[in-house]
Tab-separated table of C-alpha atoms and ligand atoms in Angstrom:
chain	number	residue	atom	x	y	z
W	1156	MET	CA	-103.537	12.392	32.586
W	1157	ASP	CA	-104.543	9.850	35.246
W	1158	ALA	CA	-103.754	9.952	38.952
W	1159	MET	CA	-100.710	7.683	38.628
W	1160	ALA	CA	-99.285	9.770	35.801
W	1161	LYS	CA	-99.799	12.984	37.811
W	1162	ALA	CA	-97.796	11.612	40.709
W	1163	LEU	CA	-94.840	12.988	42.618
W	1164	ARG	CA	-92.292	10.180	42.659
W	1165	GLY	CA	-89.018	9.497	44.355
W	1166	ASP	CA	-86.995	6.594	42.972
W	1167	GLY	CA	-84.065	5.306	44.988
W	1168	ILE	CA	-83.680	8.481	47.051
W	1169	SER	CA	-80.533	8.454	49.203
W	1170	LEU	CA	-79.461	11.300	51.464
W	1171	SER	CA	-76.711	11.590	54.024
W	1172	PHE	CA	-75.075	14.318	56.085
W	1173	GLY	CA	-71.427	13.940	56.989
W	1174	GLY	CA	-71.511	10.164	56.707
W	1175	ILE	CA	-74.825	9.822	58.585
W	1176	THR	CA	-77.400	8.173	56.341
W	1177	VAL	CA	-80.774	9.888	56.568
W	1178	LEU	CA	-82.630	8.344	53.594
W	1179	LYS	CA	-81.791	4.917	52.210
W	1180	ASP	CA	-82.728	4.054	48.646
W	1181	LEU	CA	-86.311	5.174	49.168
W	1182	ASP	CA	-89.048	4.612	46.557
W	1183	VAL	CA	-92.275	6.590	46.972
W	1184	GLU	CA	-95.181	7.490	44.713
W	1185	PHE	CA	-97.542	10.188	45.910
W	1186	ARG	CA	-100.598	10.090	43.628
W	1187	ALA	CA	-103.038	12.786	42.648
W	1188	GLY	CA	-106.619	12.419	43.849
W	1189	GLU	CA	-105.740	10.976	47.226
W	1190	ILE	CA	-104.173	11.860	50.542
W	1191	THR	CA	-100.983	9.953	51.274
W	1192	GLY	CA	-99.808	9.702	54.868
W	1193	LEU	CA	-96.111	9.613	55.727
W	1194	ILE	CA	-95.487	8.296	59.217
W	1195	GLY	CA	-92.656	6.940	61.312
W	1196	PRO	CA	-90.886	7.628	64.608
W	1197	ASN	CA	-88.968	10.836	65.312
W	1198	GLY	CA	-85.895	11.040	63.130
W	1199	ALA	CA	-87.228	8.520	60.574
W	1200	GLY	CA	-86.534	10.988	57.752
W	1201	LYS	CA	-90.029	12.265	56.912
W	1202	THR	CA	-89.178	15.984	56.892
W	1203	SER	CA	-85.922	15.250	55.074
W	1204	LEU	CA	-87.901	13.526	52.325
W	1205	PHE	CA	-90.140	16.616	52.043
W	1206	ASN	CA	-86.981	18.734	51.846
W	1207	CYS	CA	-85.704	16.590	48.972
W	1208	MET	CA	-89.053	16.946	47.183
W	1209	THR	CA	-89.061	20.746	47.536
W	1210	GLY	CA	-85.392	21.115	46.595
W	1211	ALA	CA	-84.206	22.343	50.012
W	1212	TYR	CA	-82.022	19.214	50.246
W	1213	ARG	CA	-80.157	17.677	47.334
W	1214	PRO	CA	-80.136	13.879	47.628
W	1215	GLN	CA	-76.876	12.148	46.702
W	1216	GLY	CA	-78.758	9.398	44.875
W	1217	GLY	CA	-82.041	8.764	43.101
W	1218	ALA	CA	-84.474	10.736	40.996
W	1219	ILE	CA	-87.482	12.893	41.787
W	1220	THR	CA	-90.165	13.446	39.163
W	1221	TYR	CA	-93.534	15.173	39.037
W	1222	ALA	CA	-95.962	14.096	36.300
W	1223	GLY	CA	-93.067	12.287	34.656
W	1224	GLU	CA	-90.855	15.386	34.521
W	1225	SER	CA	-87.550	15.406	36.395
W	1226	LEU	CA	-87.229	17.943	39.217
W	1227	ASP	CA	-83.574	17.114	39.845
W	1228	GLY	CA	-81.390	20.198	40.004
W	1229	LEU	CA	-84.351	22.615	40.163
W	1230	PRO	CA	-84.054	25.094	43.049
W	1231	PRO	CA	-86.901	25.417	45.592
W	1232	ALA	CA	-88.379	28.562	43.989
W	1233	ALA	CA	-88.645	26.845	40.601
W	1234	ARG	CA	-90.388	23.853	42.195
W	1235	ALA	CA	-92.799	26.193	44.007
W	1236	GLY	CA	-93.430	27.834	40.629
W	1237	LYS	CA	-94.451	24.406	39.324
W	1238	GLY	CA	-97.090	24.240	42.057
W	1239	ILE	CA	-95.174	22.153	44.606
W	1240	VAL	CA	-95.998	23.777	47.930
W	1241	ARG	CA	-95.324	22.802	51.532
W	1242	SER	CA	-96.295	23.875	55.012
W	1243	PHE	CA	-93.796	23.801	57.843
W	1244	GLN	CA	-93.744	22.070	61.224
W	1245	HIS	CA	-93.308	25.475	62.858
W	1246	VAL	CA	-95.684	28.261	61.905
W	1247	ALA	CA	-93.864	30.975	59.960
W	1248	LEU	CA	-96.293	33.848	59.369
W	1249	SER	CA	-95.179	37.433	58.990
W	1250	PRO	CA	-96.006	39.169	62.309
W	1251	ASP	CA	-96.473	42.594	60.679
W	1252	LEU	CA	-99.140	41.517	58.183
W	1253	THR	CA	-102.772	40.719	58.904
W	1254	VAL	CA	-104.052	37.179	58.508
W	1255	LEU	CA	-105.566	38.119	55.145
W	1256	GLU	CA	-102.328	39.710	53.895
W	1257	ASN	CA	-100.310	36.677	55.024
W	1258	VAL	CA	-102.563	34.422	52.966
W	1259	MET	CA	-102.498	36.783	49.970
W	1260	ILE	CA	-98.732	36.232	49.747
W	1261	GLY	CA	-99.472	32.588	48.951
W	1262	VAL	CA	-101.510	33.473	45.876
W	1263	ALA	CA	-99.110	36.048	44.406
W	1264	ARG	CA	-97.382	33.460	42.191
W	1265	ASN	CA	-100.605	33.036	40.207
W	1266	TYR	CA	-100.543	36.631	39.034
W	1267	HIS	CA	-98.402	37.559	36.131
W	1268	ALA	CA	-97.299	40.891	37.518
W	1269	GLY	CA	-96.942	39.544	41.039
W	1270	TRP	CA	-97.351	40.887	44.533
W	1271	ALA	CA	-95.682	44.278	44.056
W	1272	HIS	CA	-97.847	45.157	41.054
W	1273	ALA	CA	-101.002	44.541	43.081
W	1274	PHE	CA	-100.155	47.596	45.193
W	1275	LEU	CA	-99.638	49.964	42.263
W	1276	PRO	CA	-102.379	52.603	41.817
W	1277	THR	CA	-103.365	51.314	38.357
W	1278	ALA	CA	-106.530	49.580	37.195
W	1279	ARG	CA	-104.557	46.396	36.656
W	1280	GLY	CA	-103.024	46.682	40.098
W	1281	ARG	CA	-106.436	47.185	41.690
W	1282	ASN	CA	-107.891	44.214	39.802
W	1283	GLU	CA	-105.043	41.937	40.833
W	1284	MET	CA	-105.343	43.083	44.431
W	1285	ALA	CA	-109.092	42.397	44.414
W	1286	ALA	CA	-108.593	38.935	42.904
W	1287	MET	CA	-105.861	38.067	45.412
W	1288	ARG	CA	-108.033	39.301	48.272
W	1289	GLU	CA	-110.983	37.232	47.054
W	1290	ALA	CA	-108.884	34.076	46.718
W	1291	ALA	CA	-107.395	34.596	50.188
W	1292	MET	CA	-110.850	35.185	51.707
W	1293	ALA	CA	-112.106	31.966	50.080
W	1294	ALA	CA	-109.173	29.919	51.398
W	1295	LEU	CA	-109.637	31.321	54.899
W	1296	ALA	CA	-113.384	30.650	54.786
W	1297	GLU	CA	-112.656	27.080	53.634
W	1298	LEU	CA	-110.741	26.553	56.870
W	1299	GLY	CA	-113.338	28.292	59.047
W	1300	LEU	CA	-111.225	31.432	59.527
W	1301	ALA	CA	-113.516	34.045	57.946
W	1302	GLN	CA	-113.795	35.897	61.268
W	1303	ALA	CA	-110.015	36.201	61.632
W	1304	VAL	CA	-109.125	37.949	58.369
W	1305	ASP	CA	-108.293	41.346	59.875
W	1306	LYS	CA	-106.505	40.029	62.962
W	1307	MET	CA	-102.736	40.175	63.441
W	1308	PRO	CA	-101.011	36.791	64.001
W	1309	SER	CA	-100.164	37.819	67.603
W	1310	GLN	CA	-103.898	38.005	68.355
W	1311	LEU	CA	-104.601	34.377	67.424
W	1312	PRO	CA	-104.114	31.143	69.394
W	1313	PRO	CA	-101.525	28.640	68.046
W	1314	GLY	CA	-104.171	26.364	66.551
W	1315	MET	CA	-105.600	29.115	64.396
W	1316	LEU	CA	-102.136	30.244	63.289
W	1317	ARG	CA	-101.522	26.744	61.988
W	1318	LEU	CA	-104.761	26.886	59.998
W	1319	VAL	CA	-103.766	30.283	58.558
W	1320	GLU	CA	-100.536	28.735	57.347
W	1321	ILE	CA	-102.463	25.931	55.668
W	1322	ALA	CA	-104.749	28.528	54.055
W	1323	ARG	CA	-101.627	30.240	52.679
W	1324	ALA	CA	-100.440	26.902	51.269
W	1325	ILE	CA	-103.745	26.103	49.518
W	1326	VAL	CA	-104.675	29.563	48.275
W	1327	GLY	CA	-102.453	29.354	45.182
W	1328	LYS	CA	-104.220	26.143	44.093
W	1329	PRO	CA	-101.101	23.979	44.286
W	1330	ASP	CA	-100.629	20.767	42.310
W	1331	VAL	CA	-98.678	19.160	45.146
W	1332	LEU	CA	-99.371	19.996	48.783
W	1333	LEU	CA	-96.900	18.683	51.351
W	1334	LEU	CA	-98.162	19.223	54.906
W	1335	ASP	CA	-95.657	18.776	57.728
W	1336	GLU	CA	-97.507	17.976	60.961
W	1337	PRO	CA	-100.564	20.114	60.194
W	1338	ALA	CA	-102.296	19.134	63.445
W	1339	ALA	CA	-99.386	20.090	65.739
W	1340	GLY	CA	-100.677	22.574	68.311
W	1341	LEU	CA	-104.342	22.075	67.433
W	1342	ASN	CA	-106.902	21.045	70.034
W	1343	ASN	CA	-109.318	18.166	69.384
W	1344	SER	CA	-112.050	20.196	67.776
W	1345	GLU	CA	-109.600	22.163	65.601
W	1346	THR	CA	-108.058	18.832	64.530
W	1347	ARG	CA	-111.484	17.462	63.544
W	1348	ASP	CA	-112.207	20.634	61.542
W	1349	LEU	CA	-108.812	20.357	59.866
W	1350	MET	CA	-109.455	16.708	58.927
W	1351	ARG	CA	-112.744	17.661	57.281
W	1352	SER	CA	-111.082	20.570	55.468
W	1353	LEU	CA	-108.249	18.402	54.171
W	1354	ARG	CA	-110.661	15.769	52.859
W	1355	ARG	CA	-112.634	18.523	51.105
W	1356	LEU	CA	-109.449	19.594	49.325
W	1357	VAL	CA	-109.009	16.194	47.640
W	1358	SER	CA	-109.350	16.600	43.883
W	1359	PRO	CA	-108.272	14.515	40.892
W	1360	ASP	CA	-105.366	16.833	40.079
W	1361	LEU	CA	-103.976	17.447	43.569
W	1362	VAL	CA	-101.222	15.362	45.184
W	1363	MET	CA	-101.534	15.675	48.972
W	1364	VAL	CA	-99.039	14.248	51.449
W	1365	VAL	CA	-99.392	14.555	55.198
W	1366	VAL	CA	-96.585	13.940	57.703
W	1367	GLU	CA	-98.307	13.558	61.024
W	1368	HIS	CA	-97.877	11.985	64.440
W	1369	ASP	CA	-101.616	12.093	65.210
W	1370	MET	CA	-102.507	8.505	64.271
W	1371	ASP	CA	-106.280	9.047	64.406
W	1372	LEU	CA	-105.910	11.823	61.858
W	1373	VAL	CA	-103.636	9.797	59.577
W	1374	MET	CA	-105.738	6.644	59.755
W	1375	SER	CA	-108.997	8.440	59.089
W	1376	ILE	CA	-108.087	10.860	56.288
W	1377	CYS	CA	-105.402	9.007	54.307
W	1378	ASP	CA	-106.054	6.736	51.359
W	1379	ARG	CA	-102.569	5.213	51.538
W	1380	ILE	CA	-99.829	5.401	54.121
W	1381	TYR	CA	-96.046	5.073	53.821
W	1382	VAL	CA	-94.265	4.020	56.997
W	1383	MET	CA	-90.603	4.941	57.407
W	1384	ASN	CA	-88.032	3.987	60.012
W	1385	PHE	CA	-84.332	4.923	60.080
W	1386	GLY	CA	-84.609	6.460	56.613
W	1387	ALA	CA	-85.945	3.314	54.976
W	1388	LEU	CA	-89.391	2.222	53.870
W	1389	VAL	CA	-91.096	-0.257	56.224
W	1390	THR	CA	-94.354	-0.675	54.307
W	1391	CYS	CA	-96.947	1.145	52.236
W	1392	GLY	CA	-100.639	0.377	52.060
W	1393	ALA	CA	-104.205	1.201	53.002
W	1394	PRO	CA	-104.696	2.387	56.611
W	1395	ALA	CA	-106.300	-0.891	57.712
W	1396	ASP	CA	-103.366	-2.929	56.340
W	1397	VAL	CA	-100.753	-0.612	57.831
W	1398	ARG	CA	-102.473	-0.759	61.222
W	1399	ARG	CA	-102.233	-4.583	61.160
W	1400	ASN	CA	-98.658	-4.747	59.867
W	1401	GLU	CA	-96.434	-6.484	62.423
W	1402	ASP	CA	-93.334	-4.409	61.638
W	1403	VAL	CA	-95.365	-1.214	62.111
W	1404	ILE	CA	-96.796	-2.453	65.405
W	1405	ARG	CA	-93.279	-3.331	66.583
W	1406	ILE	CA	-91.899	0.089	65.617
W	1407	TYR	CA	-94.677	1.988	67.334
W	1408	LEU	CA	-94.712	-0.149	70.472
W	1409	GLY	CA	-91.001	0.469	70.768
W	1410	SER	CA	-91.193	4.268	70.351
W	1411	ASP	CA	-92.675	7.241	72.184
W	1412	ASP	CA	-95.003	8.146	69.324
W	1413	ASP	CA	-98.732	7.555	69.713
Z	1593	ATP	N1	-79.541	19.510	57.702
Z	1593	ATP	C1	-79.257	18.413	58.409
Z	1593	ATP	N2	-78.002	18.183	58.855
Z	1593	ATP	C2	-77.711	17.067	59.560
Z	1593	ATP	N3	-78.608	16.124	59.889
Z	1593	ATP	C3	-79.884	16.302	59.482
Z	1593	ATP	C4	-80.279	17.454	58.738
Z	1593	ATP	N4	-81.596	17.345	58.460
Z	1593	ATP	C5	-82.013	16.196	59.024
Z	1593	ATP	N5	-80.986	15.576	59.645
Z	1593	ATP	C6	-81.046	14.300	60.372
Z	1593	ATP	O1	-81.816	13.419	59.616
Z	1593	ATP	C7	-82.555	12.544	60.471
Z	1593	ATP	C8	-83.998	12.568	60.051
Z	1593	ATP	O2	-84.562	13.823	60.440
Z	1593	ATP	P1	-85.996	14.270	59.948
Z	1593	ATP	O3	-86.271	15.605	60.562
Z	1593	ATP	O4	-86.097	14.131	58.497
Z	1593	ATP	O5	-86.913	13.167	60.646
Z	1593	ATP	P2	-88.480	13.156	60.871
Z	1593	ATP	O6	-88.939	11.782	60.546
Z	1593	ATP	O7	-89.118	14.269	60.136
Z	1593	ATP	O8	-88.583	13.401	62.441
Z	1593	ATP	P3	-89.688	14.181	63.316
Z	1593	ATP	O9	-90.887	13.295	63.322
Z	1593	ATP	O10	-89.036	14.263	64.657
Z	1593	ATP	O11	-89.913	15.505	62.673
Z	1593	ATP	C9	-82.311	13.020	61.882
Z	1593	ATP	O12	-81.347	12.183	62.464
Z	1593	ATP	C10	-81.803	14.413	61.692
Z	1593	ATP	O13	-80.931	14.796	62.737
């Protein structure tokens, strides 16, 4: 199946709340094998589009498909089970679990018997636990967090917490990874590390979409960028074309973003 066929698509997505239109007849195609950027001023509808993709919001119009298969009507857990995973704008780690345990939660869906079984004192339980631990260690190492595995979230600075959350999102080897402002709260060097890590994640079977206000990050790691404003699509193209687009320049000059 090629990258186009393994795409997450929205066709004619429309969403409104109490008469307020949030998404207007939006067409998007997020392809495997590349990083797609999703940008636009505050309130443009970027997070709402993610919420429609994950099933948290139910659009009033349009169709959402992954690899040609309709996701319409599937609840969020079923979409996550199909490998559609997202990170959130605000870090949401469990404060009572170590960094390693937080990340292990993200891999539990890959094991037939699941998270609870891994704690049972059986050979199978021990094997599953070891495999989950190994996968979580690898994801943390991938993001430069090997030293933090035994720390509690309260012991880490905000930038590292954000990276832990991304490790939890990638550990289950998702097919679709939706990242909502992954660089929020990171300092410059953490952001550079994150950019390198995200590029390393690109693979022919993975759809990656990044909502981000950090324009340097978006322009340097994305293969294609969708620009939204007031719930509608402004343009879509390669970073260099988007940067030159007059409508985009007008939108950004007239807003507080970057
Ligand atoms: N559950 C909801 N109920 C009512 N209005 C909502 C809801 N979710 C989103 N909205 C509205 O939809 C619009 C788009 O919000 P959304 O968070 O999707 O924008 P965004 O582009 O992600 O913005 P930001 O960059 O600030 O995160 C906003 O006007 C917001 O108030």
